[in-house]
C-alpha atoms as one frame of an Amber mdcrd trajectory, in Angstrom:
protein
 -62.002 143.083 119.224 -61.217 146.579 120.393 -60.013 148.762 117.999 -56.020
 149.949 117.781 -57.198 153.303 118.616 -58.746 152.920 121.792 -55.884 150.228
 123.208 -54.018 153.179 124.454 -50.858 154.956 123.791 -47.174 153.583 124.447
 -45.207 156.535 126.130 -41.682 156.577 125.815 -39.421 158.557 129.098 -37.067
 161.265 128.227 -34.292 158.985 130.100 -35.024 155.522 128.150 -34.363 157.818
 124.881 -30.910 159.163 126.415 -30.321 155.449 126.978 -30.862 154.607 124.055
 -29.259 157.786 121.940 -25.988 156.606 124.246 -26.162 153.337 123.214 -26.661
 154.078 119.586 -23.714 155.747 119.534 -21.339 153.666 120.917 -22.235 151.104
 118.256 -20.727 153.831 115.577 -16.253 153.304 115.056 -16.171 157.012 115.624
 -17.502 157.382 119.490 -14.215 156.674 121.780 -14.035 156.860 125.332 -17.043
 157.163 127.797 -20.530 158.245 125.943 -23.491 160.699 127.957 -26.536 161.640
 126.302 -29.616 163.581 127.171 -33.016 163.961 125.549 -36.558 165.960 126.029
 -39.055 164.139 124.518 -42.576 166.648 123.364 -44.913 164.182 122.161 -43.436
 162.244 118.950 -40.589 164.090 118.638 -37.362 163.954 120.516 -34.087 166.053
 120.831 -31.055 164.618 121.902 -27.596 165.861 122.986 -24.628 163.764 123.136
 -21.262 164.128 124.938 -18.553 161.759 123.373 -14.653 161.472 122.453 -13.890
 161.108 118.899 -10.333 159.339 117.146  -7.666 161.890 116.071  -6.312 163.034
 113.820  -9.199 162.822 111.912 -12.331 165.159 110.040 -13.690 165.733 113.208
 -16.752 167.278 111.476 -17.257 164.563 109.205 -17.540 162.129 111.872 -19.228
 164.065 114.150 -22.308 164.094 111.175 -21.797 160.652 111.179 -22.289 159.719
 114.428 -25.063 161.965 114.441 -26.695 160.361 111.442 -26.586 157.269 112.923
 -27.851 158.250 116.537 -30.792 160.010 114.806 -31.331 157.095 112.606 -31.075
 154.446 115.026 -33.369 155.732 118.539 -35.774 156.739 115.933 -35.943 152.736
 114.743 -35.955 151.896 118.399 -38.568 154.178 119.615 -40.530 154.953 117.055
 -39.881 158.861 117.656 -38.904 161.302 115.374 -35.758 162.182 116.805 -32.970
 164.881 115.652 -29.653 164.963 117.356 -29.460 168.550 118.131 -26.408 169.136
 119.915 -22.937 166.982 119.925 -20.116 167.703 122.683 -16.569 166.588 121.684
 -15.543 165.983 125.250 -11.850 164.855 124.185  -9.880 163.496 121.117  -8.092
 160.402 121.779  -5.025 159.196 119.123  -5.030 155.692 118.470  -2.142 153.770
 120.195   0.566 152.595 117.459  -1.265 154.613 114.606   0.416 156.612 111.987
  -0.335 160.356 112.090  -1.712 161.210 108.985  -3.574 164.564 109.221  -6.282
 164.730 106.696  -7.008 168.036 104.717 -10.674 169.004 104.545 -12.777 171.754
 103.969 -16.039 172.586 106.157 -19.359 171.342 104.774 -21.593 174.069 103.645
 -23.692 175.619 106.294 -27.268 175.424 103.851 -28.168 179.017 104.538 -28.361
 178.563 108.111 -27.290 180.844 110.473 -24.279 178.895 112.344 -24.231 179.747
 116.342 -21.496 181.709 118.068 -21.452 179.784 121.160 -24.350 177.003 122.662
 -26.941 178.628 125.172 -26.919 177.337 128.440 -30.437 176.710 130.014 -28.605
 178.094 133.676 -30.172 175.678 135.798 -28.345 176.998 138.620 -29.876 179.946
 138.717 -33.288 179.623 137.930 -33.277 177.105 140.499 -31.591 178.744 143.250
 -34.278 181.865 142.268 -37.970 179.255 142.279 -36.331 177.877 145.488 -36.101
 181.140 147.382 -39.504 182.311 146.139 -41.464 179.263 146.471 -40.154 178.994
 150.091 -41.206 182.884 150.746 -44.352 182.217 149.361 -45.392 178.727 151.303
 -44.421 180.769 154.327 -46.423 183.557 154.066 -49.627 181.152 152.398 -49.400
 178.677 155.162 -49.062 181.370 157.867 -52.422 183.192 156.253 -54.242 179.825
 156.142 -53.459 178.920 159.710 -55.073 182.035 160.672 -57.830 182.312 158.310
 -59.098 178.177 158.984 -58.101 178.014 162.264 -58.446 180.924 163.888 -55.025
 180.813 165.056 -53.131 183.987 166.073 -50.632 185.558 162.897 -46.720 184.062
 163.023 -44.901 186.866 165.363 -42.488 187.398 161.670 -45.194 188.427 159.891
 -46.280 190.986 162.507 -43.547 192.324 163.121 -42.520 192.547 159.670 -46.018
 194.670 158.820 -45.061 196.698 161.242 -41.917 197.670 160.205 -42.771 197.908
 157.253 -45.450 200.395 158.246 -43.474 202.213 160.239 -40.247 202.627 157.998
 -39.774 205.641 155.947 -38.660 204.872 152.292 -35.491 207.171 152.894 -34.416
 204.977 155.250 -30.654 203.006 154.936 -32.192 199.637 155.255 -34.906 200.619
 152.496 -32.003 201.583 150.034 -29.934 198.724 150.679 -32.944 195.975 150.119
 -33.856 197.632 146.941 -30.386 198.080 145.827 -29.406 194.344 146.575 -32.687
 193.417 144.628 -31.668 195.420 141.998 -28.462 193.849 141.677 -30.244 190.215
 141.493 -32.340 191.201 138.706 -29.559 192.544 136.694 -27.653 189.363 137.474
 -30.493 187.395 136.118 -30.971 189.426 133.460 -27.238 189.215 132.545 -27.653
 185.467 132.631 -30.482 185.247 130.572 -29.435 187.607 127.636 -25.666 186.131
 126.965 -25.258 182.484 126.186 -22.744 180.988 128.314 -20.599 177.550 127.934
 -17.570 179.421 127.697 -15.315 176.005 127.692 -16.146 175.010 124.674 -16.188
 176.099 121.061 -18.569 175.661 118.538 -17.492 173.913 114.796 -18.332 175.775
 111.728 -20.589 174.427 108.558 -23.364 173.351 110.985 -26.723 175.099 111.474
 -28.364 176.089 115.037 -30.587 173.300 114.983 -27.910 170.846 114.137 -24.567
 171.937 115.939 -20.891 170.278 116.990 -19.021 172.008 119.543 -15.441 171.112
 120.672 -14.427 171.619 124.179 -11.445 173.928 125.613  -9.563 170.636 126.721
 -10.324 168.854 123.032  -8.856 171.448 121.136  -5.428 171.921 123.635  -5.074
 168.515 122.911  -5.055 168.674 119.243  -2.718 171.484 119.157  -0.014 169.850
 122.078  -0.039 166.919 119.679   0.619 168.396 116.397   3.659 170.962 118.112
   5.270 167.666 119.568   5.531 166.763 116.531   8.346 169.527 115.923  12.050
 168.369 115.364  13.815 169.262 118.939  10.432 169.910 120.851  10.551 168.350
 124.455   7.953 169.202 125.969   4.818 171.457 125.425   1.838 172.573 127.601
  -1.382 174.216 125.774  -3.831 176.526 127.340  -6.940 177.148 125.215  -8.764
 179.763 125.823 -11.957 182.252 124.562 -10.354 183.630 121.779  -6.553 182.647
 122.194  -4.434 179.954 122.624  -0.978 179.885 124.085   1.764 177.306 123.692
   4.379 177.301 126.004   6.791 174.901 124.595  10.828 173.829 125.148  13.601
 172.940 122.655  16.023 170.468 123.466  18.104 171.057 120.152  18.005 172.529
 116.532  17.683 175.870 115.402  15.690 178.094 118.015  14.278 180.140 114.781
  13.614 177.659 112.887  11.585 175.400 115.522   9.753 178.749 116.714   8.358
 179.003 112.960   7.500 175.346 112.442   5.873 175.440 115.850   3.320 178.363
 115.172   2.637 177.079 111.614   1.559 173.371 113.476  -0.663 175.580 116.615
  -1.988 177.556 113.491  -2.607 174.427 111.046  -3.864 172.510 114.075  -6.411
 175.120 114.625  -7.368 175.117 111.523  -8.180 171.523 111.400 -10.466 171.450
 114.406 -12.382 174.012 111.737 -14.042 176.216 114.607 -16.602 179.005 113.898
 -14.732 181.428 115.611 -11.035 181.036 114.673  -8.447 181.669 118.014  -5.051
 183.299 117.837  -1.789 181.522 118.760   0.407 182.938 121.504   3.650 180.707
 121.781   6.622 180.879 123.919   9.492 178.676 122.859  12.236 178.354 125.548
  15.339 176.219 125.584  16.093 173.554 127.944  19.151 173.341 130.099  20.946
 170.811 127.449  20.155 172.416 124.593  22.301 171.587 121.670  22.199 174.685
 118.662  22.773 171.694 116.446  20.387 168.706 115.770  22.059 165.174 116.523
  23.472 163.400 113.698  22.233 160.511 112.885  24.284 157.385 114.321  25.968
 154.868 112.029  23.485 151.374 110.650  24.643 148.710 112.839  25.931 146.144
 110.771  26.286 142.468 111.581  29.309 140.321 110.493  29.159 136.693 110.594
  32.242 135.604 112.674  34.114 131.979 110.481  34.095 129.322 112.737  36.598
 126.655 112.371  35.877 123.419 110.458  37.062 121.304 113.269  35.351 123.062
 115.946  32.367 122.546 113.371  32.689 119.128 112.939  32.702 118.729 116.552
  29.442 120.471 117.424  27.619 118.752 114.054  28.765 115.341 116.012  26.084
 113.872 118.484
């Protein structure tokens, strides 16, 4: 019999773990709406990112964790990894249809010492690739244009002459010498600039959770929260939300009541809102209440109870339709 050690090992892909994270956590109550996950698997151990909607209103952190929990818990029963869910994208909040708002008080979990991020990193994929691309290609130029001539005797690529010659024959005060190395410059700046700030501007980053375990919300997530608590305002219309790095503005119109009054209880429901979604950097409220065209100073009174009377009916008429 050939011993368990030498049977080989059982290799599980980066993608069947996202597949699996994904499905995990669409089993949970919390995930709404369509569910994306990614992983990178380094030996036994997996990270995974998920991108999901949650229910609101709701403690978005607490069932964020949970979700988490349960993703973690559940690929690592599957696969047999140890797997941590490192990052957790709130891609929109979605309010159950018929519910009754009740928004839920909480304070943020404590943080455990850890140093709670800013803003996520972005790997900048873009860029990196766009930069091997252009370099790998100069490079397989120049190395199969040297091996053509160096195995097979073949005369150098009329580019490469004629480049060496320039190049020979081109003082470094020359125009075309300044701009290449000031466009070069420029490039490695840029990529320096990418590489030293973090990026992921759209979305915002919710506070009691550690670097290695983090819950952002995005831009679109958090305008939604706020738009539904300022509808919520006696005489409010209509209201359109912009969120933004460090602001968010409200432009919103009254249809009746007290222009004041509805201004106040707006910014107290953008401001309360806000400080529900619990982010790590809190934003400031800009609101601009306007009134519509039929916009009555004074709220509508409320209309009189219908009432209903039974009408007497005759007893002959009665009698006649008791009769078959």
């Amino acid at each position: 019999m050939i011993p368990a050690a030498a049977r080989g090992t059982t290799t599980v892909s980066a993608r069947a773990v996202a597949r699996i994270a994904q499905q995990a956590a669409t089993e949970t109550p919390n995930a709404v709406g369509t569910v994306r996950g990614t992983a990178t698997v380094r030996g036994q151990r997996a990270e995974v990112s998920v991108r999901l909607g949650l229910p609101w209103p709701s403690d978005l952190g607490r069932r964020a964790g949970e979700v988490q929990r349960h993703v973690a818990s559940r690929t690592g029963e599957l696969t047999g990894l140890s797997v941590r869910v490192t990052r957790l994208r709130v891609a929109r909040l979605q309010r159950p249809a018929g519910s009754t708002v009740v928004f839920e008080k909480t304070t943020a979990p404590a943080a455990q010492g850890r140093r709670v991020p800013r803003r996520w990193w972005s790997a900048r994929p873009a860029p990196v690739v766009v930069a091997a691309l252009l370099g790998a290609a100069a490079a397989g130029l120049l190395t199969a244009d040297m091996a053509s001539v160096h195995l097979f005797g073949n005369a150098p690529a009329a580019w490469r002459t004629s480049l060496v010659d320039r190049l020979a024959t081109t003082s470094p005060a020359d125009g075309s010498v300044t701009v290449a190395a000031a466009a070069m410059a420029v490039a490695g700046l840029w990529l320096l600039l990418l590489a030293c700030t973090p990026g992921l501007r759209k979305r915002h980053v919710v506070a009691g959770f550690g670097a290695g375990r983090s819950i952002a919300l995005d831009r679109a997530a958090v305008a939604s929260v706020v738009r539904d608590r300022v509808l919520d305002t006696d005489g409010v219309d209509s209201v359109r939300v912009r969120a933004g790095r460090r602001r968010v503005r409200v432009r919103a119109d009254l249809a009746f009541g007290d222009r004041a009054a509805a201004r106040e209880q707006a910014g107290a429901a953008a401001r309360d809102a806000l400080a529900d979604c619990r982010l790590n950097r809190p934003l400031r409220v800009g609101l601009r209440l306007r009134t519509t065209s039929t916009w009555d100073p004074t709220p509508p009174a409320p209309g009189p109870v219908p009432v209903s009377v039974p009408v007497p009916v005759p007893a002959g008429e009665a009698e006649r339709k008791e009769s078959p």
